[in-house]
Short mmCIF file of C-alpha atoms and ligand atoms in Angstrom, two decimals:
data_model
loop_
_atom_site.label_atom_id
_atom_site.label_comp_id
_atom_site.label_asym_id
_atom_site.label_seq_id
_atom_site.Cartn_x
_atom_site.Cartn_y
_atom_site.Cartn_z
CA UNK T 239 0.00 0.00 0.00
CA UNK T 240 1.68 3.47 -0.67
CA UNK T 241 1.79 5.35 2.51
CA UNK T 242 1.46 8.79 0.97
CA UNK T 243 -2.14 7.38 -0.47
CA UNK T 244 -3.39 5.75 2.55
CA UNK T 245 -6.59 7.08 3.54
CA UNK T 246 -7.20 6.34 7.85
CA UNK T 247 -10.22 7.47 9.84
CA UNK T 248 -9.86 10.21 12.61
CA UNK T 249 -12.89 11.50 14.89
CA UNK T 250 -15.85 10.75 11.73
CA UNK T 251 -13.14 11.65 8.47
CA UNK T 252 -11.51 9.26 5.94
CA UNK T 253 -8.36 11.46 5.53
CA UNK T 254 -5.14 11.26 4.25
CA UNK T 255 -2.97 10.00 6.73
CA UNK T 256 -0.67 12.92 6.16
CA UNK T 257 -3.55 14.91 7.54
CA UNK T 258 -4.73 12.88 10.48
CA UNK T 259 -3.38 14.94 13.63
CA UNK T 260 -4.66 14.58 17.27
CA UNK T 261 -3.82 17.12 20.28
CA UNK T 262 -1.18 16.68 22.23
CA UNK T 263 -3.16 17.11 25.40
CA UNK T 264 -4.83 13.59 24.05
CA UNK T 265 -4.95 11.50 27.15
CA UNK T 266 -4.40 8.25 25.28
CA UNK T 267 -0.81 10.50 24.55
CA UNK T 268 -0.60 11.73 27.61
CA UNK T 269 -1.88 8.73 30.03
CA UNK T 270 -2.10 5.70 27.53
CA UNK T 271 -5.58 6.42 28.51
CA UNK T 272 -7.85 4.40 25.92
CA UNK T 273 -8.28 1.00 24.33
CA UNK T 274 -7.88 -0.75 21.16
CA UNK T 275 -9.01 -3.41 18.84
CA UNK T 276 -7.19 -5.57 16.52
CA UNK T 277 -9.87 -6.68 13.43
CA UNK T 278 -8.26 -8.93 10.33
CA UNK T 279 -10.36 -9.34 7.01
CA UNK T 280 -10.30 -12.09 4.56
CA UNK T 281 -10.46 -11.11 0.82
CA UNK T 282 -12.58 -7.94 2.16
CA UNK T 283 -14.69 -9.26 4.44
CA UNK T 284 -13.75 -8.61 8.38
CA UNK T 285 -13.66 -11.45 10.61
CA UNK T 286 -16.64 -11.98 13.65
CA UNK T 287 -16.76 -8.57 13.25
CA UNK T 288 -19.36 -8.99 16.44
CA UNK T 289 -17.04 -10.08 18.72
CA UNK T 290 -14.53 -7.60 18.21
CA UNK T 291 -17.62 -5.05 19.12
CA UNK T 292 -18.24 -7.06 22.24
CA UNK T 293 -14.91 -6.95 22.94
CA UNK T 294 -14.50 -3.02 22.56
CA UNK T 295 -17.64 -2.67 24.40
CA UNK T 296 -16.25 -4.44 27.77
CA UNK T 297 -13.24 -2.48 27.50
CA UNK T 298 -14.44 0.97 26.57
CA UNK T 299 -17.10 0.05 29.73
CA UNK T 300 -14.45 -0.90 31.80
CA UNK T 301 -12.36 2.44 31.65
CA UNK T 302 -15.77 4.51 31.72
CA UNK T 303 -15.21 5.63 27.91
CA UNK T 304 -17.98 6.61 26.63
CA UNK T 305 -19.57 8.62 23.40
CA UNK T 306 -18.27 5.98 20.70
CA UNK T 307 -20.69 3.18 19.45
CA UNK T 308 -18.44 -0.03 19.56
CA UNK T 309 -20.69 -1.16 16.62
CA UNK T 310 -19.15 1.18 14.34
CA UNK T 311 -16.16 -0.28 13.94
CA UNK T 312 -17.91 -2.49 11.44
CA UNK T 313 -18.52 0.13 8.77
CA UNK T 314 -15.34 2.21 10.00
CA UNK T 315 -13.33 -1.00 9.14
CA UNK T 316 -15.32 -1.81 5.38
CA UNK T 317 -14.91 1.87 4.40
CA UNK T 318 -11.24 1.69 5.09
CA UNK T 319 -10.50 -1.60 3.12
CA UNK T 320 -12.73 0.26 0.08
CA UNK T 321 -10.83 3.32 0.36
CA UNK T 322 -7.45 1.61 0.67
CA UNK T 323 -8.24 -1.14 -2.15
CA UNK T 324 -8.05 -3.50 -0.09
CA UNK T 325 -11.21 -5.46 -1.21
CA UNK T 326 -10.03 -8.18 -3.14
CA UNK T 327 -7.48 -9.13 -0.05
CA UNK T 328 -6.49 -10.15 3.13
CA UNK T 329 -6.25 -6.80 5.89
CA UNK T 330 -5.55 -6.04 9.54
CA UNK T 331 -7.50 -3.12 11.09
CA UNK T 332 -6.16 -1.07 13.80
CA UNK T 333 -9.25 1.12 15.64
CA UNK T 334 -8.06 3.13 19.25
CA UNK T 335 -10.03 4.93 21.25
CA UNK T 336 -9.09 7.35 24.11
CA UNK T 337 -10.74 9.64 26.37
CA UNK T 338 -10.41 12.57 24.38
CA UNK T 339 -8.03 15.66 24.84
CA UNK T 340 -8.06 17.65 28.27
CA UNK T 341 -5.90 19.61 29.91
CA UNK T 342 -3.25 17.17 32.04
CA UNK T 343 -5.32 16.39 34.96
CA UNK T 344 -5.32 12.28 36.07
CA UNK T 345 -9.22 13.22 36.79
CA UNK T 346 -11.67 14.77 34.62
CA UNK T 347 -15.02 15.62 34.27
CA UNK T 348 -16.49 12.47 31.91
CA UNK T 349 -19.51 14.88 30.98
CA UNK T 350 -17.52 16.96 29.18
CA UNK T 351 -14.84 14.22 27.29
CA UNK T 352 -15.79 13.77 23.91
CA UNK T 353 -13.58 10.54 23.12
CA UNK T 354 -10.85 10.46 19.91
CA UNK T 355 -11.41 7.50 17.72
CA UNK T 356 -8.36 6.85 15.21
CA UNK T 357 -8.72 3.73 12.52
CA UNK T 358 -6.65 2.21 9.75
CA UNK T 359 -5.90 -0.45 7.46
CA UNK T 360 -2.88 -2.57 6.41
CA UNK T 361 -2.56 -5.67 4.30
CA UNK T 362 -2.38 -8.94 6.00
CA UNK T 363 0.21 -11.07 4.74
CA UNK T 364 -0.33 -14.56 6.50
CA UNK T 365 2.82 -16.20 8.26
CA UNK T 366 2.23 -19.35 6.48
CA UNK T 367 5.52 -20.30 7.21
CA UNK T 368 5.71 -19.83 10.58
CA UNK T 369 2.20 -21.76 10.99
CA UNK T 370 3.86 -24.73 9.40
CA UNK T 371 7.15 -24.88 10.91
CA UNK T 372 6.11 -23.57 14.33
CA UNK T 373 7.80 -20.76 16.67
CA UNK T 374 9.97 -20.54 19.81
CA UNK T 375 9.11 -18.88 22.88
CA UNK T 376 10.36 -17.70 25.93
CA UNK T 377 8.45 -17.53 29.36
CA UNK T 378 8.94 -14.60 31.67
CA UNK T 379 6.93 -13.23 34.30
CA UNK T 380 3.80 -11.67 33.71
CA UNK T 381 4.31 -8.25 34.65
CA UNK T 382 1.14 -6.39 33.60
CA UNK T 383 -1.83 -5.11 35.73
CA UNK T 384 -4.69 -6.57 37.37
CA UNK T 385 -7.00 -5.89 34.28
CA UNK T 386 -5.72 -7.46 31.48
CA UNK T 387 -9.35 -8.82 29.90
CA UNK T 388 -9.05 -4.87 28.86
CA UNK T 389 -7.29 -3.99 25.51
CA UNK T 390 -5.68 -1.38 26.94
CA UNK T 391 -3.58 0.96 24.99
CA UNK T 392 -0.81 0.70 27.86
CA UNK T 393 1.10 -1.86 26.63
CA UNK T 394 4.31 -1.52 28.35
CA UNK T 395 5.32 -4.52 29.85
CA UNK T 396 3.81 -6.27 26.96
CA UNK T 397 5.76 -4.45 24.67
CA UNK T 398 9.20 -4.82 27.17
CA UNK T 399 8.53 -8.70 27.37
CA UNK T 400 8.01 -8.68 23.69
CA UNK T 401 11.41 -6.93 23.05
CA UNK T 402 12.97 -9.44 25.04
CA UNK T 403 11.84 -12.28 23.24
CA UNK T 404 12.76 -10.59 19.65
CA UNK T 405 16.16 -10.25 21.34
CA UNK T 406 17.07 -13.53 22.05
CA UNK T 407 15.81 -14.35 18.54
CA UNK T 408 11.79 -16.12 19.58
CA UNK T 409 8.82 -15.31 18.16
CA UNK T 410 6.81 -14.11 21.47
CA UNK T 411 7.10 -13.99 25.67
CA UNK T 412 4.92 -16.60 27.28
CA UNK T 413 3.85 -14.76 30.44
CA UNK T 414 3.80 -16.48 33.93
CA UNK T 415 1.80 -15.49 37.02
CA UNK T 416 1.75 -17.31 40.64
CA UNK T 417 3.41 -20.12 38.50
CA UNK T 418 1.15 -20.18 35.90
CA UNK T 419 0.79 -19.95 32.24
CA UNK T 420 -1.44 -16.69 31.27
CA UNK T 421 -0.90 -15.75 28.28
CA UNK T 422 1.76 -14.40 25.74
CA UNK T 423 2.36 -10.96 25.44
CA UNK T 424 0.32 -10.24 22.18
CA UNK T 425 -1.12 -13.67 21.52
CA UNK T 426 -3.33 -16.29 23.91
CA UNK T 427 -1.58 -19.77 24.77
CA UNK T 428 -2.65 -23.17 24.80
CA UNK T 429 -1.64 -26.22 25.61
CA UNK T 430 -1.96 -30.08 24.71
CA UNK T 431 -2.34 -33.02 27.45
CA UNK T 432 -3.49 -36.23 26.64
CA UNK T 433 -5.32 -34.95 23.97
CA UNK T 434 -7.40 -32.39 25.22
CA UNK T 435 -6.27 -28.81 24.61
CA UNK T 436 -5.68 -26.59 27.94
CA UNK T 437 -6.13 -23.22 27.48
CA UNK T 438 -5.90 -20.25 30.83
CA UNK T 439 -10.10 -19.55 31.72
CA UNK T 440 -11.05 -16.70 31.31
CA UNK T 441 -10.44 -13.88 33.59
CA UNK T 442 -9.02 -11.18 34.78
CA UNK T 443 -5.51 -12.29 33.49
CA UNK T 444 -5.65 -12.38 30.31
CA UNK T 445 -7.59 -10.76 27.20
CA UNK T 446 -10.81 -12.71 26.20
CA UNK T 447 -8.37 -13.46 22.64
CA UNK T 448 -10.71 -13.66 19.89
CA UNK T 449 -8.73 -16.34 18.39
CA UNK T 450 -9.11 -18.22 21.04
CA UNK T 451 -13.00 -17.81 21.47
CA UNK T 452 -13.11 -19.15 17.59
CA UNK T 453 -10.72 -22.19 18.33
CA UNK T 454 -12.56 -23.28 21.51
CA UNK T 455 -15.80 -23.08 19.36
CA UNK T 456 -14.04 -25.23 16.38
CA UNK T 457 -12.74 -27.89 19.19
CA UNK T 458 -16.42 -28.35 20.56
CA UNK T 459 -17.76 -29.01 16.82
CA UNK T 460 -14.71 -30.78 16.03
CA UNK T 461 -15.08 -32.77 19.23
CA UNK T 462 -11.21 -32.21 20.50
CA UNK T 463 -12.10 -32.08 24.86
CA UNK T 464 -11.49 -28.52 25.89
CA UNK T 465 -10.06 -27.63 29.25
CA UNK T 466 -10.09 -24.17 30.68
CA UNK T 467 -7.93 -24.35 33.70
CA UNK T 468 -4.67 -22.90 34.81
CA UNK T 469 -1.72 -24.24 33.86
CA UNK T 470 1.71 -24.92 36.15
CA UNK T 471 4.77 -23.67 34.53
CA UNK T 472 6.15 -27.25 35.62
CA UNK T 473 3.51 -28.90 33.68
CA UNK T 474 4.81 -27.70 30.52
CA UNK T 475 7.35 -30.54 30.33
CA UNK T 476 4.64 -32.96 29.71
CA UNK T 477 2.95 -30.74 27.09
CA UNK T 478 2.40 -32.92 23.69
CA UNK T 479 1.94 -29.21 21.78
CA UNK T 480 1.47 -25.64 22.29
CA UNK T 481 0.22 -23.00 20.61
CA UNK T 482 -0.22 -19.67 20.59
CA UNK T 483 -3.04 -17.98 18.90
CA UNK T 484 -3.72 -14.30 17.99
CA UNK T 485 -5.44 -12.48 14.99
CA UNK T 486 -2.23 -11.65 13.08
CA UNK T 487 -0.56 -15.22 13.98
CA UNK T 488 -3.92 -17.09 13.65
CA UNK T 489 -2.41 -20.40 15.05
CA UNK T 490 1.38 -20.91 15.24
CA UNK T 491 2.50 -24.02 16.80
CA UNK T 492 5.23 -23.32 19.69
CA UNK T 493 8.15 -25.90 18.99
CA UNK T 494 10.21 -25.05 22.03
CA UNK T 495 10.16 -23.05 24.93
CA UNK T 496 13.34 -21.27 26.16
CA UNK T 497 15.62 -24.07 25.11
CA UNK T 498 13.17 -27.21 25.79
CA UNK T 499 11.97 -28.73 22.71
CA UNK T 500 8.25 -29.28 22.56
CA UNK T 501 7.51 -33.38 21.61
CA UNK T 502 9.77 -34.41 18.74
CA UNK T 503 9.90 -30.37 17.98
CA UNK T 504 7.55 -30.44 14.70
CA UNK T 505 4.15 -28.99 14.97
CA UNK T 506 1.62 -31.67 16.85
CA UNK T 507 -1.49 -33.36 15.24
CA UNK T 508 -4.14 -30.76 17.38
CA UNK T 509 -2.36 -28.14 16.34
CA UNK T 510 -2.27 -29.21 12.79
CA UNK T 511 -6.02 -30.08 12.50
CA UNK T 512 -6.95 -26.58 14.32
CA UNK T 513 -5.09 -25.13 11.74
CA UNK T 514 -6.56 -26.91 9.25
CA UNK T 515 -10.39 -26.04 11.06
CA UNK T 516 -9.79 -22.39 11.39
CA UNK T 517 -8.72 -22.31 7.07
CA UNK T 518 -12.40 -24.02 6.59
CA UNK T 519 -14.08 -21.58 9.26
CA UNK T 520 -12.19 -18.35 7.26
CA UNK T 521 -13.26 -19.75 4.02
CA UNK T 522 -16.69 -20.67 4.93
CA UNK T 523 -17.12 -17.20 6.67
CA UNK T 524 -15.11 -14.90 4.51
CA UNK T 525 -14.95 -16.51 1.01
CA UNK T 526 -14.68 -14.34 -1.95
CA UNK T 527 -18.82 -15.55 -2.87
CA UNK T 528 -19.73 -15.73 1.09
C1 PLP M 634 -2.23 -9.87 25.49
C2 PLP M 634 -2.93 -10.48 24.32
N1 PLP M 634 -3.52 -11.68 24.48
C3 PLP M 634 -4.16 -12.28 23.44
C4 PLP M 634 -4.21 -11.69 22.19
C5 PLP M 634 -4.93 -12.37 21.07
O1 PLP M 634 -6.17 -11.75 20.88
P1 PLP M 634 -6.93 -11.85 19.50
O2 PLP M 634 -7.10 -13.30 19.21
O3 PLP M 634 -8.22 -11.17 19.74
O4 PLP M 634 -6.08 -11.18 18.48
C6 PLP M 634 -3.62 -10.44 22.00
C7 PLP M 634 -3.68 -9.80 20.69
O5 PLP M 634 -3.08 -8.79 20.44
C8 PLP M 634 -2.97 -9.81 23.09
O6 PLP M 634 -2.39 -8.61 22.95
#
């Protein structure tokens, strides 16, 4: 896409991105005060759009944001793929949210916020490679908040953990709380044990992943068991597979962890069908005639 032609949304305008300025009083500048949304379409057609707005809606609730209609971001998103040609392809659509511009105050009068809502479009290229040769990760402790079902623009730790694993040369952080396996720090993580894949409930430590909503709904048609339960950071040595699933990743199988190789290191039969289940679910949903 040429950046000089790309056409983003800012506060009810498709703009130029060149023109597409916000004040620097914004508290999602000045506190990381807002929340976001991560949307992919498939040959122009955007993905369970409706969870995404359920999604938005618990988080913009949960931080008391209010004045945007979460179910915008349906026609925000389509109008963005159309105005960036995007139609015919695969796209990722970034929508934020924040409390608006104020003088720096942490407190403000909510009656008088009206909130900024920023939104574009990029093309999704796939990592079809990485989904059939799998990743590494590394696990580190989970250093965020106590509210991480919201997609909170304050991403620090996520984005200092996910340094750290770029670093050492692995695809993404695994996060570990009280000795247990949350979440990585921009994807969900799951787990296979005698079958059955074993995934963190959900909670207040870690985001409700939409990815991970869809695969839990593909294992119970599918019928692969489904276990929502912590898991021990010890237990990972009798892991068969792992996975971690996000909307840009879709479903990348983890091969090793720090330097422990996962089963005989090669992507595991779950993992592979899940895959394979998601493709189907995409096409079915999303297909150029759907
Ligand atoms: C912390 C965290 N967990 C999980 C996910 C996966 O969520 P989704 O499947 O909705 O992309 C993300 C995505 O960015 C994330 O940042």
């Amino acid at each position: 896409m040429d950046y000089k032609k790309e056409i983003v949304f800012l506060n009810g305008q498709y703009i130029g991105r060149e023109k597409a300025w916000i004040s620097p009083d914004d508290r999602g500048f000045v506190f990381s005060d807002g929340v976001y949304e991560v949307l992919s379409s498939y040959n122009g057609k955007v993905f369970e759009a409706w969870r995404h707005i359920q999604r938005l809606d618990g988080s913009l609730s949960g931080l008391n944001i209010s004045g945007f209609d979460p179910a915008d971001i349906l026609e925000i998103s389509e109008r963005l793929i159309d105005a960036n040609n995007l139609a015919s392809l695969d796209s990722i659509i970034y929508i934020q949210v924040t409390r608006g511009a104020a003088p720096r105050s942490h407190a403000v009068d909510q009656a008088v916020m009206t909130p900024t809502v920023y939104a574009c479009v990029k093309r999704f290229l796939r990592p079809l490679r990485k989904q059939k040769e799998g990743v590494g990760v590394i696990l580190l402790d989970d250093e965020r908040w106590a509210r991480c079902n919201i997609k909170s623009v304050s991403l620090l730790p996520n984005i200092l953990a996910k340094q750290k694993a770029a670093d050492s040369g692995h695809e993404e952080a695994v996060l570990v709380r009280d000795g247990v396996i949350t979440e990585g720090s921009a994807s969900s993580f799951a787990a296979v044990f005698s079958g059955t894949l074993t995934t963190h409930p959900e909670s207040n430590r870690i985001l409700g992943s939409i990815t991970r909503s869809v695969v839990i709904d593909l294992c119970k048609s599918a019928g692969i068991e489904v276990e929502e339960r912590p898991i021990k950071k010890e237990e990972l040595a009798y892991a068969e597979e792992m996975m971690i699933m996000s909307t840009t990743k879709e479903i990348l199988p983890v091969t090793a962890y720090d330097s422990v190789i996962v089963s005989d290191g090669r992507p595991g039969k779950v993992t592979m069908r899940l895959q394979a289940l998601l493709n189907d679910y995409i096409d079915d949903n999303c297909s150029k005639k759907a």
